[in-house]
């Protein structure tokens, strides 16, 4: 897994928020700030963080569903951020997305066979006469039946609709799948089945995943590496094993302390965060996390920490990571 399939460098995106009814001037919401990471061929990179931290915006930037303000998204050395819609088309089938809400990501007026098969027609991957056969095979791959292709989305459960969304993503034989919170709208009993399905099709087809979630237990189970976001910035990235055993950012430490342990004899020390989450409309100076950080010092309130490789393969943006590294666990 040493080959970088996708390289993201200094990616940023903000949105103008206007309030004409309230008589306010337009404000700028900083959704993604100077984000850099690599996605290696065949790996699963988990992306975690609180709601509103910019995870879904990163996913949409990667897919070019929204355009970045600045930065690079290199796929096999080609910067997708600079391609026109026509130039992007060959890359569309190489990178697909599974959306968070299986209820709204399917057209309610299209039968399932048409929803999955239209991608085959658009990208000219199969003649019309073979579409139903290909769709049937895709449905069976995700645990559904061929006769399901003539039904409408409302005739399926949430878990079944998410399987349909995965089948639709697989239809064009992609290399990368961006899964944006694919479990959050599902019952807990169904989530394990969908996770197992993701792992199965990854092994079968050699897929690469960017797996976005706020559930750290699931991310630990499915990911090779994990990246942590806070207020639009990456604050830590490393192998899943290293990050869960020895985090080097106070925010990661607090997130992990909140993960339940299924053992009544074991308890993690509580790491309650103080203060409120700052608004992305008015980011604090210095380190964005300093208003809630129990380790914060004067330097943190004044200087933005740089993104550095603290240990081999372990990156963090914290002035005092060494303090976390050397603490007793």
mmCIF file of C-alpha atoms in Angstrom:
data_model
loop_
_atom_site.group_PDB
_atom_site.id
_atom_site.type_symbol
_atom_site.label_atom_id
_atom_site.label_comp_id
_atom_site.label_asym_id
_atom_site.label_seq_id
_atom_site.Cartn_x
_atom_site.Cartn_y
_atom_site.Cartn_z
ATOM 1 C CA UNK A 1 0.000 0.000 0.000
ATOM 2 C CA UNK A 2 2.841 2.371 -0.708
ATOM 3 C CA UNK A 3 1.455 3.726 -3.983
ATOM 4 C CA UNK A 4 -0.491 6.970 -3.577
ATOM 5 C CA UNK A 5 -3.552 6.800 -5.785
ATOM 6 C CA UNK A 6 -4.824 10.218 -4.674
ATOM 7 C CA UNK A 7 -2.768 13.095 -3.291
ATOM 8 C CA UNK A 8 -4.597 16.038 -1.713
ATOM 9 C CA UNK A 9 -2.542 19.157 -1.067
ATOM 10 C CA UNK A 10 -3.561 22.392 0.726
ATOM 11 C CA UNK A 11 -7.245 21.949 -0.089
ATOM 12 C CA UNK A 12 -9.529 24.758 1.071
ATOM 13 C CA UNK A 13 -13.195 25.628 0.633
ATOM 14 C CA UNK A 14 -15.344 28.371 2.128
ATOM 15 C CA UNK A 15 -18.940 29.416 1.562
ATOM 16 C CA UNK A 16 -20.426 32.899 1.620
ATOM 17 C CA UNK A 17 -23.292 33.143 4.103
ATOM 18 C CA UNK A 18 -25.550 36.141 3.525
ATOM 19 C CA UNK A 19 -28.289 37.351 5.895
ATOM 20 C CA UNK A 20 -30.136 40.097 3.988
ATOM 21 C CA UNK A 21 -33.329 39.690 6.058
ATOM 22 C CA UNK A 22 -31.402 40.402 9.243
ATOM 23 C CA UNK A 23 -29.547 43.336 7.709
ATOM 24 C CA UNK A 24 -26.165 41.723 8.200
ATOM 25 C CA UNK A 25 -23.214 41.724 5.887
ATOM 26 C CA UNK A 26 -22.238 38.491 4.210
ATOM 27 C CA UNK A 27 -19.983 36.235 6.256
ATOM 28 C CA UNK A 28 -17.604 33.534 5.106
ATOM 29 C CA UNK A 29 -17.904 30.032 6.523
ATOM 30 C CA UNK A 30 -14.571 28.205 6.455
ATOM 31 C CA UNK A 31 -15.564 24.591 5.793
ATOM 32 C CA UNK A 32 -12.172 23.128 4.802
ATOM 33 C CA UNK A 33 -8.844 24.778 5.610
ATOM 34 C CA UNK A 34 -5.503 23.761 4.106
ATOM 35 C CA UNK A 35 -6.139 19.993 4.198
ATOM 36 C CA UNK A 36 -3.459 17.609 2.884
ATOM 37 C CA UNK A 37 -3.430 13.804 2.843
ATOM 38 C CA UNK A 38 -2.690 10.811 0.617
ATOM 39 C CA UNK A 39 -4.958 7.906 -0.264
ATOM 40 C CA UNK A 40 -2.977 4.756 -0.992
ATOM 41 C CA UNK A 41 -4.107 2.112 -3.463
ATOM 42 C CA UNK A 42 -6.034 -0.665 -1.723
ATOM 43 C CA UNK A 43 -6.276 0.961 1.699
ATOM 44 C CA UNK A 44 -9.146 2.272 3.797
ATOM 45 C CA UNK A 45 -8.540 5.760 5.161
ATOM 46 C CA UNK A 46 -10.997 6.671 7.904
ATOM 47 C CA UNK A 47 -11.943 10.335 8.326
ATOM 48 C CA UNK A 48 -13.483 11.246 11.678
ATOM 49 C CA UNK A 49 -14.578 14.306 13.597
ATOM 50 C CA UNK A 50 -17.594 16.041 15.092
ATOM 51 C CA UNK A 51 -20.601 16.995 12.984
ATOM 52 C CA UNK A 52 -19.866 20.173 11.048
ATOM 53 C CA UNK A 53 -16.085 19.748 11.045
ATOM 54 C CA UNK A 54 -15.892 19.558 7.222
ATOM 55 C CA UNK A 55 -15.756 15.797 6.562
ATOM 56 C CA UNK A 56 -18.573 15.765 4.012
ATOM 57 C CA UNK A 57 -17.188 18.861 2.295
ATOM 58 C CA UNK A 58 -13.868 17.026 1.847
ATOM 59 C CA UNK A 59 -15.794 14.150 0.252
ATOM 60 C CA UNK A 60 -17.602 16.453 -2.153
ATOM 61 C CA UNK A 61 -14.388 18.275 -3.029
ATOM 62 C CA UNK A 62 -12.695 14.970 -3.768
ATOM 63 C CA UNK A 63 -15.557 14.024 -6.089
ATOM 64 C CA UNK A 64 -15.609 17.541 -7.614
ATOM 65 C CA UNK A 65 -19.271 17.912 -6.653
ATOM 66 C CA UNK A 66 -18.143 21.318 -5.365
ATOM 67 C CA UNK A 67 -15.122 23.240 -6.591
ATOM 68 C CA UNK A 68 -12.255 24.070 -4.217
ATOM 69 C CA UNK A 69 -11.125 27.622 -3.543
ATOM 70 C CA UNK A 70 -7.528 26.451 -3.779
ATOM 71 C CA UNK A 71 -5.414 23.331 -3.507
ATOM 72 C CA UNK A 72 -4.730 20.191 -5.528
ATOM 73 C CA UNK A 73 -6.534 16.849 -5.880
ATOM 74 C CA UNK A 74 -4.159 14.622 -7.822
ATOM 75 C CA UNK A 75 -5.525 11.316 -9.117
ATOM 76 C CA UNK A 76 -2.747 9.274 -10.710
ATOM 77 C CA UNK A 77 -0.813 12.539 -11.055
ATOM 78 C CA UNK A 78 -3.665 14.464 -12.740
ATOM 79 C CA UNK A 79 -4.993 17.469 -10.803
ATOM 80 C CA UNK A 80 -8.788 17.036 -10.815
ATOM 81 C CA UNK A 81 -9.247 20.534 -9.393
ATOM 82 C CA UNK A 82 -8.154 22.043 -12.704
ATOM 83 C CA UNK A 83 -10.169 19.876 -15.083
ATOM 84 C CA UNK A 84 -13.262 20.993 -16.939
ATOM 85 C CA UNK A 85 -16.484 18.923 -16.639
ATOM 86 C CA UNK A 86 -15.709 17.276 -19.966
ATOM 87 C CA UNK A 87 -12.141 16.449 -18.920
ATOM 88 C CA UNK A 88 -13.436 15.068 -15.604
ATOM 89 C CA UNK A 89 -15.748 12.525 -17.218
ATOM 90 C CA UNK A 90 -13.166 9.693 -17.618
ATOM 91 C CA UNK A 91 -12.340 10.059 -13.900
ATOM 92 C CA UNK A 92 -15.979 9.892 -12.805
ATOM 93 C CA UNK A 93 -16.160 6.154 -13.334
ATOM 94 C CA UNK A 94 -12.857 5.622 -11.500
ATOM 95 C CA UNK A 95 -14.134 7.273 -8.317
ATOM 96 C CA UNK A 96 -17.653 6.813 -6.973
ATOM 97 C CA UNK A 97 -19.539 7.895 -3.872
ATOM 98 C CA UNK A 98 -21.898 6.185 -1.438
ATOM 99 C CA UNK A 99 -24.035 8.835 0.222
ATOM 100 C CA UNK A 100 -25.109 9.193 3.825
ATOM 101 C CA UNK A 101 -28.860 9.035 3.353
ATOM 102 C CA UNK A 102 -30.123 6.005 1.384
ATOM 103 C CA UNK A 103 -33.615 7.498 1.447
ATOM 104 C CA UNK A 104 -32.781 10.646 -0.529
ATOM 105 C CA UNK A 105 -29.873 9.447 -2.693
ATOM 106 C CA UNK A 106 -32.136 7.345 -4.921
ATOM 107 C CA UNK A 107 -34.611 8.821 -7.405
ATOM 108 C CA UNK A 108 -38.058 7.771 -6.099
ATOM 109 C CA UNK A 109 -39.434 7.665 -9.661
ATOM 110 C CA UNK A 110 -36.806 5.280 -11.026
ATOM 111 C CA UNK A 111 -36.997 1.543 -10.641
ATOM 112 C CA UNK A 112 -33.872 0.095 -9.094
ATOM 113 C CA UNK A 113 -32.788 -1.533 -12.339
ATOM 114 C CA UNK A 114 -32.828 1.826 -14.097
ATOM 115 C CA UNK A 115 -31.085 3.618 -11.214
ATOM 116 C CA UNK A 116 -28.175 1.181 -11.347
ATOM 117 C CA UNK A 117 -28.162 0.585 -15.095
ATOM 118 C CA UNK A 118 -28.100 4.210 -16.252
ATOM 119 C CA UNK A 119 -24.443 4.531 -15.251
ATOM 120 C CA UNK A 120 -23.586 1.613 -17.527
ATOM 121 C CA UNK A 121 -25.300 3.385 -20.422
ATOM 122 C CA UNK A 122 -23.792 6.811 -19.692
ATOM 123 C CA UNK A 123 -20.252 5.442 -19.611
ATOM 124 C CA UNK A 124 -20.941 2.953 -22.436
ATOM 125 C CA UNK A 125 -19.832 -0.014 -20.341
ATOM 126 C CA UNK A 126 -22.472 -2.421 -21.638
ATOM 127 C CA UNK A 127 -24.878 -2.601 -24.584
ATOM 128 C CA UNK A 128 -28.516 -1.990 -23.736
ATOM 129 C CA UNK A 129 -29.355 -5.667 -24.284
ATOM 130 C CA UNK A 130 -27.011 -6.693 -21.462
ATOM 131 C CA UNK A 131 -28.015 -4.070 -18.897
ATOM 132 C CA UNK A 132 -30.507 -6.233 -16.991
ATOM 133 C CA UNK A 133 -28.032 -9.088 -16.772
ATOM 134 C CA UNK A 134 -25.318 -6.783 -15.405
ATOM 135 C CA UNK A 135 -27.719 -5.172 -12.918
ATOM 136 C CA UNK A 136 -28.843 -8.574 -11.679
ATOM 137 C CA UNK A 137 -25.232 -9.568 -11.045
ATOM 138 C CA UNK A 138 -24.566 -6.322 -9.159
ATOM 139 C CA UNK A 139 -27.633 -6.812 -6.956
ATOM 140 C CA UNK A 140 -26.518 -10.312 -6.084
ATOM 141 C CA UNK A 141 -23.042 -8.979 -5.265
ATOM 142 C CA UNK A 142 -24.527 -6.728 -2.558
ATOM 143 C CA UNK A 143 -26.868 -9.377 -1.158
ATOM 144 C CA UNK A 144 -30.081 -8.585 -3.011
ATOM 145 C CA UNK A 145 -32.021 -10.567 -5.633
ATOM 146 C CA UNK A 146 -32.366 -10.076 -9.367
ATOM 147 C CA UNK A 147 -36.146 -9.635 -9.128
ATOM 148 C CA UNK A 148 -35.600 -6.537 -6.977
ATOM 149 C CA UNK A 149 -34.605 -4.511 -10.035
ATOM 150 C CA UNK A 150 -38.243 -3.901 -10.996
ATOM 151 C CA UNK A 151 -39.149 -2.345 -7.647
ATOM 152 C CA UNK A 152 -39.100 1.308 -6.572
ATOM 153 C CA UNK A 153 -36.945 2.663 -3.723
ATOM 154 C CA UNK A 154 -39.883 3.038 -1.302
ATOM 155 C CA UNK A 155 -40.352 -0.730 -1.369
ATOM 156 C CA UNK A 156 -37.008 -1.319 0.388
ATOM 157 C CA UNK A 157 -35.738 -0.920 3.943
ATOM 158 C CA UNK A 158 -32.950 1.508 4.816
ATOM 159 C CA UNK A 159 -30.306 -1.216 4.814
ATOM 160 C CA UNK A 160 -31.491 -2.522 1.455
ATOM 161 C CA UNK A 161 -31.393 0.975 -0.030
ATOM 162 C CA UNK A 162 -27.827 1.407 1.133
ATOM 163 C CA UNK A 163 -26.963 -1.899 -0.570
ATOM 164 C CA UNK A 164 -28.544 -0.499 -3.732
ATOM 165 C CA UNK A 165 -26.406 2.631 -3.381
ATOM 166 C CA UNK A 166 -23.308 0.443 -3.115
ATOM 167 C CA UNK A 167 -24.381 -1.565 -6.180
ATOM 168 C CA UNK A 168 -24.836 1.677 -8.116
ATOM 169 C CA UNK A 169 -21.325 2.786 -7.118
ATOM 170 C CA UNK A 170 -19.884 -0.584 -8.202
ATOM 171 C CA UNK A 171 -21.641 -0.497 -11.586
ATOM 172 C CA UNK A 172 -18.877 1.490 -13.301
ATOM 173 C CA UNK A 173 -16.061 -0.643 -11.818
ATOM 174 C CA UNK A 174 -14.427 2.164 -9.801
ATOM 175 C CA UNK A 175 -11.022 2.116 -8.166
ATOM 176 C CA UNK A 176 -11.998 4.442 -5.301
ATOM 177 C CA UNK A 177 -15.197 4.669 -3.273
ATOM 178 C CA UNK A 178 -15.857 7.664 -1.040
ATOM 179 C CA UNK A 179 -18.314 6.539 1.647
ATOM 180 C CA UNK A 180 -19.819 9.585 3.365
ATOM 181 C CA UNK A 181 -21.318 8.477 6.695
ATOM 182 C CA UNK A 182 -22.848 5.366 5.044
ATOM 183 C CA UNK A 183 -24.015 3.899 8.377
ATOM 184 C CA UNK A 184 -25.451 6.889 10.248
ATOM 185 C CA UNK A 185 -29.016 6.509 8.889
ATOM 186 C CA UNK A 186 -29.161 2.764 9.641
ATOM 187 C CA UNK A 187 -30.148 0.722 12.672
ATOM 188 C CA UNK A 188 -27.247 -0.611 14.707
ATOM 189 C CA UNK A 189 -28.197 -4.193 13.825
ATOM 190 C CA UNK A 190 -27.877 -3.369 10.110
ATOM 191 C CA UNK A 191 -24.639 -1.384 10.396
ATOM 192 C CA UNK A 192 -22.510 -4.477 11.020
ATOM 193 C CA UNK A 193 -23.899 -6.102 7.862
ATOM 194 C CA UNK A 194 -23.051 -3.068 5.732
ATOM 195 C CA UNK A 195 -19.537 -2.861 7.204
ATOM 196 C CA UNK A 196 -19.030 -6.554 6.374
ATOM 197 C CA UNK A 197 -20.289 -5.871 2.833
ATOM 198 C CA UNK A 198 -17.810 -3.004 2.381
ATOM 199 C CA UNK A 199 -14.969 -5.252 3.513
ATOM 200 C CA UNK A 200 -16.077 -8.113 1.270
ATOM 201 C CA UNK A 201 -16.289 -6.055 -1.917
ATOM 202 C CA UNK A 202 -12.966 -4.382 -1.105
ATOM 203 C CA UNK A 203 -11.289 -7.794 -1.019
ATOM 204 C CA UNK A 204 -13.063 -8.974 -4.169
ATOM 205 C CA UNK A 205 -12.477 -5.904 -6.321
ATOM 206 C CA UNK A 206 -9.318 -4.361 -4.821
ATOM 207 C CA UNK A 207 -11.074 -1.114 -3.940
ATOM 208 C CA UNK A 208 -9.668 1.922 -2.152
ATOM 209 C CA UNK A 209 -11.895 3.632 0.429
ATOM 210 C CA UNK A 210 -12.193 7.030 2.013
ATOM 211 C CA UNK A 211 -14.556 6.045 4.837
ATOM 212 C CA UNK A 212 -16.130 9.013 6.622
ATOM 213 C CA UNK A 213 -17.800 8.494 9.985
ATOM 214 C CA UNK A 214 -18.235 9.909 13.466
ATOM 215 C CA UNK A 215 -18.293 6.396 14.962
ATOM 216 C CA UNK A 216 -14.737 5.761 16.107
ATOM 217 C CA UNK A 217 -15.403 2.104 16.934
ATOM 218 C CA UNK A 218 -16.436 1.368 13.340
ATOM 219 C CA UNK A 219 -13.531 3.392 11.957
ATOM 220 C CA UNK A 220 -11.041 1.474 14.093
ATOM 221 C CA UNK A 221 -12.476 -1.806 12.815
ATOM 222 C CA UNK A 222 -12.467 -0.989 9.106
ATOM 223 C CA UNK A 223 -9.560 1.447 8.595
ATOM 224 C CA UNK A 224 -5.873 1.018 7.863
ATOM 225 C CA UNK A 225 -5.158 4.676 8.658
ATOM 226 C CA UNK A 226 -7.260 7.348 10.356
ATOM 227 C CA UNK A 227 -7.386 11.122 9.870
ATOM 228 C CA UNK A 228 -9.021 13.408 12.443
ATOM 229 C CA UNK A 229 -10.664 16.735 11.511
ATOM 230 C CA UNK A 230 -11.538 19.702 13.690
ATOM 231 C CA UNK A 231 -13.080 22.951 12.433
ATOM 232 C CA UNK A 232 -12.117 22.279 8.831
ATOM 233 C CA UNK A 233 -8.513 21.251 9.515
ATOM 234 C CA UNK A 234 -6.756 17.926 9.844
ATOM 235 C CA UNK A 235 -5.295 17.722 13.335
ATOM 236 C CA UNK A 236 -3.909 14.161 13.253
ATOM 237 C CA UNK A 237 -3.271 11.280 10.834
ATOM 238 C CA UNK A 238 -1.607 7.924 11.411
ATOM 239 C CA UNK A 239 -2.126 4.189 11.267
ATOM 240 C CA UNK A 240 -5.309 3.145 13.076
ATOM 241 C CA UNK A 241 -3.331 1.095 15.572
ATOM 242 C CA UNK A 242 -0.976 3.931 16.488
ATOM 243 C CA UNK A 243 -3.680 6.593 16.669
ATOM 244 C CA UNK A 244 -5.912 4.564 18.984
ATOM 245 C CA UNK A 245 -3.022 3.509 21.213
ATOM 246 C CA UNK A 246 -1.084 6.782 21.397
ATOM 247 C CA UNK A 247 -2.835 9.889 20.009
ATOM 248 C CA UNK A 248 -0.671 12.984 19.583
ATOM 249 C CA UNK A 249 -3.410 15.628 19.549
ATOM 250 C CA UNK A 250 -5.581 16.609 22.545
ATOM 251 C CA UNK A 251 -8.740 16.556 20.417
ATOM 252 C CA UNK A 252 -8.091 12.979 19.318
ATOM 253 C CA UNK A 253 -7.403 12.072 22.939
ATOM 254 C CA UNK A 254 -10.780 13.521 23.972
ATOM 255 C CA UNK A 255 -12.629 11.733 21.155
ATOM 256 C CA UNK A 256 -11.133 8.382 22.092
ATOM 257 C CA UNK A 257 -11.938 8.900 25.773
ATOM 258 C CA UNK A 258 -15.614 9.162 24.808
ATOM 259 C CA UNK A 259 -15.698 5.777 23.030
ATOM 260 C CA UNK A 260 -17.540 3.212 25.207
ATOM 261 C CA UNK A 261 -15.613 0.100 26.247
ATOM 262 C CA UNK A 262 -17.766 -3.081 26.286
ATOM 263 C CA UNK A 263 -16.241 -4.251 29.553
ATOM 264 C CA UNK A 264 -17.666 -3.197 32.958
ATOM 265 C CA UNK A 265 -14.283 -3.821 34.598
ATOM 266 C CA UNK A 266 -12.464 -1.312 32.377
ATOM 267 C CA UNK A 267 -12.930 2.430 32.309
ATOM 268 C CA UNK A 268 -11.153 5.174 30.434
ATOM 269 C CA UNK A 269 -10.321 8.383 32.297
ATOM 270 C CA UNK A 270 -12.901 11.024 31.381
ATOM 271 C CA UNK A 271 -11.626 13.834 29.156
ATOM 272 C CA UNK A 272 -14.466 16.325 29.135
ATOM 273 C CA UNK A 273 -14.008 19.181 26.683
ATOM 274 C CA UNK A 274 -14.579 22.620 28.133
ATOM 275 C CA UNK A 275 -16.332 25.431 26.329
ATOM 276 C CA UNK A 276 -18.399 25.457 23.165
ATOM 277 C CA UNK A 277 -17.341 24.495 19.655
ATOM 278 C CA UNK A 278 -16.207 27.768 17.992
ATOM 279 C CA UNK A 279 -18.167 28.972 15.001
ATOM 280 C CA UNK A 280 -16.588 28.339 11.581
ATOM 281 C CA UNK A 281 -17.772 31.877 10.773
ATOM 282 C CA UNK A 282 -15.348 33.290 13.354
ATOM 283 C CA UNK A 283 -12.392 30.977 13.878
ATOM 284 C CA UNK A 284 -10.252 31.639 16.969
ATOM 285 C CA UNK A 285 -6.681 32.882 16.491
ATOM 286 C CA UNK A 286 -3.786 30.491 16.862
ATOM 287 C CA UNK A 287 -4.693 26.836 17.265
ATOM 288 C CA UNK A 288 -8.431 26.376 16.542
ATOM 289 C CA UNK A 289 -8.676 23.879 19.404
ATOM 290 C CA UNK A 290 -7.069 26.039 22.102
ATOM 291 C CA UNK A 291 -10.369 27.365 23.638
ATOM 292 C CA UNK A 292 -11.291 23.778 24.601
ATOM 293 C CA UNK A 293 -7.850 22.273 25.204
ATOM 294 C CA UNK A 294 -6.704 21.450 28.726
ATOM 295 C CA UNK A 295 -3.052 21.604 27.606
ATOM 296 C CA UNK A 296 -3.301 25.055 25.953
ATOM 297 C CA UNK A 297 -0.622 27.656 26.664
ATOM 298 C CA UNK A 298 0.025 31.202 25.495
ATOM 299 C CA UNK A 299 1.711 29.989 22.307
ATOM 300 C CA UNK A 300 -1.429 28.049 21.340
ATOM 301 C CA UNK A 301 -3.552 31.204 21.522
ATOM 302 C CA UNK A 302 -1.233 33.101 19.203
ATOM 303 C CA UNK A 303 0.412 30.744 16.679
ATOM 304 C CA UNK A 304 -1.210 28.200 14.388
ATOM 305 C CA UNK A 305 0.596 24.848 14.865
ATOM 306 C CA UNK A 306 2.155 23.425 11.713
ATOM 307 C CA UNK A 307 1.273 20.041 10.234
ATOM 308 C CA UNK A 308 4.305 17.898 11.072
ATOM 309 C CA UNK A 309 5.392 14.273 10.989
ATOM 310 C CA UNK A 310 5.923 13.697 14.714
ATOM 311 C CA UNK A 311 6.815 10.017 14.296
ATOM 312 C CA UNK A 312 7.278 7.931 11.146
ATOM 313 C CA UNK A 313 3.891 7.978 9.417
ATOM 314 C CA UNK A 314 2.246 9.841 12.298
ATOM 315 C CA UNK A 315 1.264 13.455 11.579
ATOM 316 C CA UNK A 316 -0.234 15.994 13.962
ATOM 317 C CA UNK A 317 -0.814 19.739 14.263
ATOM 318 C CA UNK A 318 -0.015 20.475 17.902
ATOM 319 C CA UNK A 319 2.694 22.551 19.561
ATOM 320 C CA UNK A 320 2.978 20.169 22.497
ATOM 321 C CA UNK A 321 2.491 16.692 21.053
ATOM 322 C CA UNK A 322 5.525 15.475 22.987
ATOM 323 C CA UNK A 323 3.586 15.994 26.196
ATOM 324 C CA UNK A 324 0.899 13.591 25.047
ATOM 325 C CA UNK A 325 3.450 11.125 23.712
ATOM 326 C CA UNK A 326 5.249 10.904 27.048
ATOM 327 C CA UNK A 327 2.214 10.860 29.324
ATOM 328 C CA UNK A 328 1.388 7.762 31.324
ATOM 329 C CA UNK A 329 -1.255 5.505 29.790
#
